[in-house]
Coordinates of C-alpha atoms in Angstrom, one line a residue:
X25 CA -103.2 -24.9 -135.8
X26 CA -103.4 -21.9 -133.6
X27 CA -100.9 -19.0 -132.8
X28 CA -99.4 -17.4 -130.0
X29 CA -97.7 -14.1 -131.1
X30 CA -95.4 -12.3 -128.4
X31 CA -95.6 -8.5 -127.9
X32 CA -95.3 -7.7 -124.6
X33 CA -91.5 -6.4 -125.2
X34 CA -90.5 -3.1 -123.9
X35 CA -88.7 -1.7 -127.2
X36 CA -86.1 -0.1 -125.2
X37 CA -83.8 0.4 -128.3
X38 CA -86.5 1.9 -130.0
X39 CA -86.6 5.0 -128.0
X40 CA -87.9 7.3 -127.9
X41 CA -90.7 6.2 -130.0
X42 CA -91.6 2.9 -127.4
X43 CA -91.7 5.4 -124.2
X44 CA -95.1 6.7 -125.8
X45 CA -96.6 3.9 -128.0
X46 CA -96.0 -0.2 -127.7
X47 CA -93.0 -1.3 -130.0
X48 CA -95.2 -3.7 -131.7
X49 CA -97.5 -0.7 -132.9
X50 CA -94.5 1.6 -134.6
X51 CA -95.8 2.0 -138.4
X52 CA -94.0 0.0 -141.4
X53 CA -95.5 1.1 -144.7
X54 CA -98.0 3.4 -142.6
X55 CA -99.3 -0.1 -141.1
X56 CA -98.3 -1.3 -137.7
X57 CA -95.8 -4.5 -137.3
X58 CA -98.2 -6.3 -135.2
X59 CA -100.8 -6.2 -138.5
X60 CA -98.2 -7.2 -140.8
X61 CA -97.4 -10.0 -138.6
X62 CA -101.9 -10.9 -138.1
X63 CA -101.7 -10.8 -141.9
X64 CA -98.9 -13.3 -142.2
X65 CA -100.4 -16.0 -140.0
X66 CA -104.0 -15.3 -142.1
X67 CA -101.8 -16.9 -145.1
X68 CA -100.9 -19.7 -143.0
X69 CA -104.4 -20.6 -142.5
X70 CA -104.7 -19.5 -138.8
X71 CA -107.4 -17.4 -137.6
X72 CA -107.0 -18.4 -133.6
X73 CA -104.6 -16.0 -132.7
X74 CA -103.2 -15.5 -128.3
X75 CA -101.2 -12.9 -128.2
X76 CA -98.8 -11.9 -124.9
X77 CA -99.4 -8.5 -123.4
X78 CA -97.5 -6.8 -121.0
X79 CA -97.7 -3.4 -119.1
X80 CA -99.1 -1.9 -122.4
X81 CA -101.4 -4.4 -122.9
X82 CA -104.7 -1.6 -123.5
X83 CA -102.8 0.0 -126.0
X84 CA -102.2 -2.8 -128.1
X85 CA -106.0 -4.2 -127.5
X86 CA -107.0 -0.5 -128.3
X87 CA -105.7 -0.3 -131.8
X88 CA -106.5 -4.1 -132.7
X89 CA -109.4 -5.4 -131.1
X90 CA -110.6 -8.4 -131.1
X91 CA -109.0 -9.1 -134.2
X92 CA -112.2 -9.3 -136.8
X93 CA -111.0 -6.5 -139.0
X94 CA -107.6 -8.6 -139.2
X95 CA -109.8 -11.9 -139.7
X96 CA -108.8 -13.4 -136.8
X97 CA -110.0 -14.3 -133.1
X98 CA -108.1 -12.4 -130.5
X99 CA -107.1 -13.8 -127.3
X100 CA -105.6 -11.5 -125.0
X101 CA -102.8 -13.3 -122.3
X102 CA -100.9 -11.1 -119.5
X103 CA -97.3 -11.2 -119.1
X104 CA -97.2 -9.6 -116.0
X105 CA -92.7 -9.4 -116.0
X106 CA -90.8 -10.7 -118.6
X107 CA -89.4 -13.9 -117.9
X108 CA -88.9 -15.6 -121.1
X109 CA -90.6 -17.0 -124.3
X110 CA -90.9 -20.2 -123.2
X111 CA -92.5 -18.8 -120.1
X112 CA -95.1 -17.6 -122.5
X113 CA -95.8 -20.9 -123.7
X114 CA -96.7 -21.8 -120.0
X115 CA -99.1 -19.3 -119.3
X116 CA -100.5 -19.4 -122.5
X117 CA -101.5 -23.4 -122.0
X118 CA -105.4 -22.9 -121.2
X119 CA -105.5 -21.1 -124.8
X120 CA -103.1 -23.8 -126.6
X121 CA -104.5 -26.9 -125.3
X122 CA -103.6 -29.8 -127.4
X123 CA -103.4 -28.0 -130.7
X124 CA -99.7 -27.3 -132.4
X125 CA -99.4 -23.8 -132.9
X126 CA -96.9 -21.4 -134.5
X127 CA -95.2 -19.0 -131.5
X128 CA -94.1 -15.7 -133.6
X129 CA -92.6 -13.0 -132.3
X130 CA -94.4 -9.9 -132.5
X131 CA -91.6 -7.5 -133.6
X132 CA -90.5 -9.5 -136.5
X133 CA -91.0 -8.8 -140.1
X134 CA -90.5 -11.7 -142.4
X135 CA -91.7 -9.9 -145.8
X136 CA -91.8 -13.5 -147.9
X137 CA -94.0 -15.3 -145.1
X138 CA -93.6 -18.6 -143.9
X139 CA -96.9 -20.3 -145.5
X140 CA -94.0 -23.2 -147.1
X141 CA -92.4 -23.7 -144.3
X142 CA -95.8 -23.9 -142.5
X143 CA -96.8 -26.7 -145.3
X144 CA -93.8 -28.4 -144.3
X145 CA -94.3 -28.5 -140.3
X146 CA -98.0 -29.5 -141.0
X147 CA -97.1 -32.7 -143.4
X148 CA -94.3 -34.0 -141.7
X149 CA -95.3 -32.6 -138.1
X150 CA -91.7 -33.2 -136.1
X151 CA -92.3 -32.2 -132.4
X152 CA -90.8 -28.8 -133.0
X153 CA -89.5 -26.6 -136.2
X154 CA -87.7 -23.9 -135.8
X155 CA -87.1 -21.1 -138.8
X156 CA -83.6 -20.2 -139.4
X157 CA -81.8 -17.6 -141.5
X158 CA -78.0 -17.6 -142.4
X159 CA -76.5 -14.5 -141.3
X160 CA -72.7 -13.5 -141.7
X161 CA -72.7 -12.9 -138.2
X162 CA -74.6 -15.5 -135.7
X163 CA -73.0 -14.3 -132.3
X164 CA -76.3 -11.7 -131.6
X165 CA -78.4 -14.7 -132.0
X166 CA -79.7 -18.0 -131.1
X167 CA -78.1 -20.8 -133.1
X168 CA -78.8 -23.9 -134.5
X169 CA -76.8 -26.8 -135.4
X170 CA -78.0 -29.2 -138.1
X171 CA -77.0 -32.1 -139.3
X172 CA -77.1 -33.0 -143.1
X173 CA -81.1 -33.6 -143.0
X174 CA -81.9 -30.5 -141.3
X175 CA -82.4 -31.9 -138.0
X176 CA -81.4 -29.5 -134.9
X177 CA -78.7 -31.4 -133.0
X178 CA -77.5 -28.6 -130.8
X179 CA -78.5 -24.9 -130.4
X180 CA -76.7 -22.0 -128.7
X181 CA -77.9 -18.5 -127.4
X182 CA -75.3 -15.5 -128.5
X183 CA -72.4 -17.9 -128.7
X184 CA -69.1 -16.4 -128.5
X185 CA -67.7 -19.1 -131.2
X186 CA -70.6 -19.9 -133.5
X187 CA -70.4 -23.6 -135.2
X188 CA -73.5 -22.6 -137.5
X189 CA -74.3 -19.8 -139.1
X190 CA -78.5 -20.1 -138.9
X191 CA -80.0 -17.9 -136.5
X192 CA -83.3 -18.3 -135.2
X193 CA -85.8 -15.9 -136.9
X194 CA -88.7 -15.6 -133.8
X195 CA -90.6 -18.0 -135.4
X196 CA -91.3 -21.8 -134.3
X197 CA -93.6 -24.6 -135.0
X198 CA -94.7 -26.5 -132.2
X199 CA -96.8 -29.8 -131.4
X200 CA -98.1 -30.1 -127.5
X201 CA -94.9 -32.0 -126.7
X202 CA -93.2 -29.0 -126.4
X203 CA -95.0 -28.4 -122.7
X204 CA -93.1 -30.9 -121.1
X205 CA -90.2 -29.3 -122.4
X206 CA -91.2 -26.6 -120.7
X207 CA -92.0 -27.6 -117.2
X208 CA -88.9 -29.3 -117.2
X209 CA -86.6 -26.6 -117.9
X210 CA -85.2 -24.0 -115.0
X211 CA -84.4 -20.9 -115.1
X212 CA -81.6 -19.4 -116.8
X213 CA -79.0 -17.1 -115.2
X214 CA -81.2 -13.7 -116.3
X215 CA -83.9 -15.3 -114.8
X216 CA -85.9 -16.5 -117.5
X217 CA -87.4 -19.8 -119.0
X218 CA -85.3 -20.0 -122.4
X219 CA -87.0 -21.2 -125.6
X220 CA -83.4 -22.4 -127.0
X221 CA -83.2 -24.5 -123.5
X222 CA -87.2 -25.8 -124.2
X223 CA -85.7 -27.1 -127.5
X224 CA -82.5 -28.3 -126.4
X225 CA -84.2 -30.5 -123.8
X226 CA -86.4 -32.1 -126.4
X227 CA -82.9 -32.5 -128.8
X228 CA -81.6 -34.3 -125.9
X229 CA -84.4 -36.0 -124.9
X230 CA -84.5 -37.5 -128.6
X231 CA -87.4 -35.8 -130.2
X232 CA -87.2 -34.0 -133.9
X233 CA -86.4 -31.4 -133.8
X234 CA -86.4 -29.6 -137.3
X235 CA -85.1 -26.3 -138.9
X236 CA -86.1 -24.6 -142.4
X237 CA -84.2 -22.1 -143.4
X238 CA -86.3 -18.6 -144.3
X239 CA -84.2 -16.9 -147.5
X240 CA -86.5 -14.0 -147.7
X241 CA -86.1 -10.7 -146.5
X242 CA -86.0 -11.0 -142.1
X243 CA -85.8 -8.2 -139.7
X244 CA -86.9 -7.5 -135.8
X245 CA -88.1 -4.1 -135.6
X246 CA -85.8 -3.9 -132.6
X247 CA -83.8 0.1 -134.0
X248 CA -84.5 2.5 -135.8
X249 CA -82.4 1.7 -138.5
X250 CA -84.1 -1.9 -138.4
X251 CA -87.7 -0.1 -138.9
X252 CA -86.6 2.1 -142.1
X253 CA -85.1 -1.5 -143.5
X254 CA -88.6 -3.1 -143.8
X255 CA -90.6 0.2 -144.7
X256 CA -88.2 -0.2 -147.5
X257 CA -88.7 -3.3 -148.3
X258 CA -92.7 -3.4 -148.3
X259 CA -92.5 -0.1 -150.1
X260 CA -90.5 -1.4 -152.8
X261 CA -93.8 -3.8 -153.3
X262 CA -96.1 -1.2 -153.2
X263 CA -98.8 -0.9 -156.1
X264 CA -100.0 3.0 -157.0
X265 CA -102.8 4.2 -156.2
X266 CA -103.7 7.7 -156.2
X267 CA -106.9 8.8 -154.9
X268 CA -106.3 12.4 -153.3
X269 CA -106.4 15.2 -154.9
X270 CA -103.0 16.0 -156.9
X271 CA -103.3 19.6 -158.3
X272 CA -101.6 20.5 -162.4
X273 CA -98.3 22.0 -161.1
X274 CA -97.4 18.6 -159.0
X275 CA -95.5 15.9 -160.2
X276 CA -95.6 11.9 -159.1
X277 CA -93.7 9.4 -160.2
X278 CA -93.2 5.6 -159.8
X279 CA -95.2 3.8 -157.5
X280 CA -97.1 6.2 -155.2
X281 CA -100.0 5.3 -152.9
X282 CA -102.1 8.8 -152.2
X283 CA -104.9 8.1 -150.0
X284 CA -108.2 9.8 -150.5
X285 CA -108.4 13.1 -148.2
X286 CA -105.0 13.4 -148.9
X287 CA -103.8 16.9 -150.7
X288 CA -100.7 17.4 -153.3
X289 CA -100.0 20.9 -154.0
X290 CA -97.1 22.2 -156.4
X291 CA -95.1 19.5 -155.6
X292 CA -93.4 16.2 -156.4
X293 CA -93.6 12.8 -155.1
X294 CA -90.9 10.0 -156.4
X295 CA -91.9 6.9 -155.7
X296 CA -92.3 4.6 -153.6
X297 CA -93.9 6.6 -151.2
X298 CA -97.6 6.3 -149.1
X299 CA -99.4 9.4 -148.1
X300 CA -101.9 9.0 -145.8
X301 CA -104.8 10.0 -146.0
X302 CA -105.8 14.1 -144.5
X303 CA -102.2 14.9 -145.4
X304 CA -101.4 17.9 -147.0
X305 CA -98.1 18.6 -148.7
X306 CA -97.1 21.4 -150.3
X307 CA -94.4 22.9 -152.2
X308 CA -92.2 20.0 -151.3
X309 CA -90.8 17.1 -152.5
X310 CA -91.2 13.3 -151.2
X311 CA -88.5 11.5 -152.4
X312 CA -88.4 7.1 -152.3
X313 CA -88.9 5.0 -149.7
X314 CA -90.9 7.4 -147.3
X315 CA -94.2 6.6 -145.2
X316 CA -96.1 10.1 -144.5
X317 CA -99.4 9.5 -142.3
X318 CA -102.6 10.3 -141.5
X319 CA -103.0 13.8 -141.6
X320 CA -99.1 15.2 -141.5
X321 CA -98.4 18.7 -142.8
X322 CA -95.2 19.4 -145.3
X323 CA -94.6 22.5 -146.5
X324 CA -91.6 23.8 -148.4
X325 CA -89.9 20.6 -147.0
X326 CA -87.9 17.8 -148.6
X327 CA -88.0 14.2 -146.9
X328 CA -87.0 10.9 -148.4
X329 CA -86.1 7.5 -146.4
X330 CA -87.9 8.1 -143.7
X331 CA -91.0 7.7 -141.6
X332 CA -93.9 10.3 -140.5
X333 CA -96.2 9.4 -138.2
X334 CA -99.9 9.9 -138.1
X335 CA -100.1 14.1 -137.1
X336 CA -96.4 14.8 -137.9
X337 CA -95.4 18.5 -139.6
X338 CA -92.4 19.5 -141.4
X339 CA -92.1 23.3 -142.4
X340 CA -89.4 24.8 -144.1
X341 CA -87.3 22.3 -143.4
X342 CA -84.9 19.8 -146.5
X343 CA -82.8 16.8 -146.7
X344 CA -84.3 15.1 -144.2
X345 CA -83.3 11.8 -144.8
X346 CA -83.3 8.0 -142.9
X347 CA -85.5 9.9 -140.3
X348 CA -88.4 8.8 -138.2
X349 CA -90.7 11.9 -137.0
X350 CA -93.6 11.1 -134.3
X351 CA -97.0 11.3 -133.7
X352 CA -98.1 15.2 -133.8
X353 CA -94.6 15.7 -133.8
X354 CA -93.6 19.3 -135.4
X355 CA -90.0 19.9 -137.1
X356 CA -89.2 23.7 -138.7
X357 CA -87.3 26.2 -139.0
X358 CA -88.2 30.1 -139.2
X359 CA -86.4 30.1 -142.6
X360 CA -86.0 27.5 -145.5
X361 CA -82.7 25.3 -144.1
X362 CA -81.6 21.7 -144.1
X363 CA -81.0 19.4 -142.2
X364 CA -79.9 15.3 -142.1
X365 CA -81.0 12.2 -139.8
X366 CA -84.2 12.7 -136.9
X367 CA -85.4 11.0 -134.6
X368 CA -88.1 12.5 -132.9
X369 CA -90.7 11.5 -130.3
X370 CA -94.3 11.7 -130.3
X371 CA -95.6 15.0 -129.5
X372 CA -92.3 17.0 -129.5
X373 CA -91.2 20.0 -131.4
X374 CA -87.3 20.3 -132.7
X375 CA -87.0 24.2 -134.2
X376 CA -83.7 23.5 -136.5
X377 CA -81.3 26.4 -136.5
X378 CA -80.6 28.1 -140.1

């Protein structure tokens, strides 16, 4: 089985971050989603990997390669406008050939992985499978309909009156029948070829059509507040480690990752946190469920829920809290303050008043 893995999004709610860096790339538990998503399909089995690039294309291929340090074999495929995910299984044919293959979207974070529902697909192989997750509230999603042996008999995108609460997770199972779903599809009003119409035509066209429901933690990186959900969750899983240097008047507890490099001066860490390695903190405290990167700078500063990125500084600054700071991005203050909730782009500077 092979994969095709979509990240040629734009990440428009994501600003400011996805103006300067692919949304696929933003950091979860100091690790970008595209490599948590690499590392799911390595439990799966599958080490032939295509993966749909847009405009930003060098950026991604920049920071993964050709996939050996993931342990998989990276195939590169342009997207050159976005016309739909079943679009991408069109261009992506050459690569597929007449293998199934697993299409995964390449903002998602499904923490518990999919390697069951994977065993599942491969033993009874129906010519599609979709991966569902109830949700109180189905209309932002694609739906499907089941019937009492989990075959899909109808599916709906962002229905205004839901009959199923199981939306689709960004993650399918397909065999090669699903190209002739494809080519036989049109259009849909925005101008894209659907997936949810691909598998509708085969429903209707009387092939199985499966769902498995996922029960694990689920998430698209798509906000923010949907990026500080999963560093949550993967940092709740975290196992200490502590090889930097932590000096006799600092304190860490719980589980605390300190890479080696990294400096803790006179201060205190409450796990779980990750510090990167070349970071430097000092008199400050890191409280639960924060990321810091590669060589970041706190001083006298006080962050917890949040997310620094590789470079990031905070001086002088507490209660900085459900925040995302980026890439060489500086926040400080002339005197000791506080402050709440920041977002801040890569490379920018926020002074906050006193």
């Amino acid at each position: 089985m092979k994969a095709l893995v979509l990240a040629g999004g734009l990440g428009s709610r994501l600003r400011p971050f996805s103006h300067s860096m692919p949304k696929q790339l933003i950091p979860v538990a100091n690790r970008p989603v595209l490599v948590h998503v690499m590392e799911d399909l390595r439990a799966l089995g599958v080490t032939q990997v295509g993966l749909i690039v847009g405009d930003r294309g060098n950026e991604i291929a920049a920071a993964l390669g050709d996939g050996t340090g993931l342990g998989v074999e990276l195939t590169y495929i342009r997207q050159h406008a976005p016309l739909g995910l079943a679009h991408c299984i069109t261009i992506a044919q050459d690569f597929l050939g007449d293998d199934d293959f697993v299409m995964y979207l390449g903002d998602n974070m499904l923490t518990d992985g999919v390697a069951d529902i994977a065993r599942q697909f491969r033993e009874d192989r129906p010519a599609a499978q979709v991966v569902v997750h109830k949700v109180p509230d189905p209309r932002a999603f694609g739906v499907a309909e089941i019937d009492e042996n989990g075959r899909v008999v109808r599916l709906a995108e962002k229905p205004a009156e839901p009959r199923s609460d199981l939306a689709m997770t960004g993650v399918y199972f397909f065999t090669p029948a699903v190209h002739e779903a494809v080519a036989a599809i049109e259009p849909s009003a925005r101008g894209e070829l659907e997936i949810t119409d691909a598998l509708q035509w085969m429903v209707s066209h009387g092939a199985e059509v499966r769902a498995r429901i996922y029960s694990g933690f689920w998430k698209d990186t798509g906000k923010v507040e949907d990026v500080l959900d999963c560093n949550r969750e993967l940092l709740d899983r975290l196992a200490p480690s502590v090889l930097g240097d932590v000096d006799g008047a600092s304190e860490v507890t719980g589980p605390v990752v300190i890479e080696e490099g990294a400096r803790v001066i006179r201060s205190r860490i409450t796990g779980p946190v990750i510090v990167g390695a070349g970071t430097v903190v000092e008199d400050s405290h890191i409280g639960p469920h924060t990321s810091v990167g590669r060589d970041c700078v706190l001083t006298a500063a006080e962050v917890e829920y949040s997310i620094m990125l590789d470079g990031a500084t905070v001086r002088r600054v507490g209660g900085v809290r459900g925040s995302v700071i980026g890439r060489d991005a500086t926040v400080s203050s002339a005197v000791r303050t506080r402050c709440s909730r920041l977002v801040v782009g890569d490379h920018s500077s926020v002074e906050v008043a006193a």
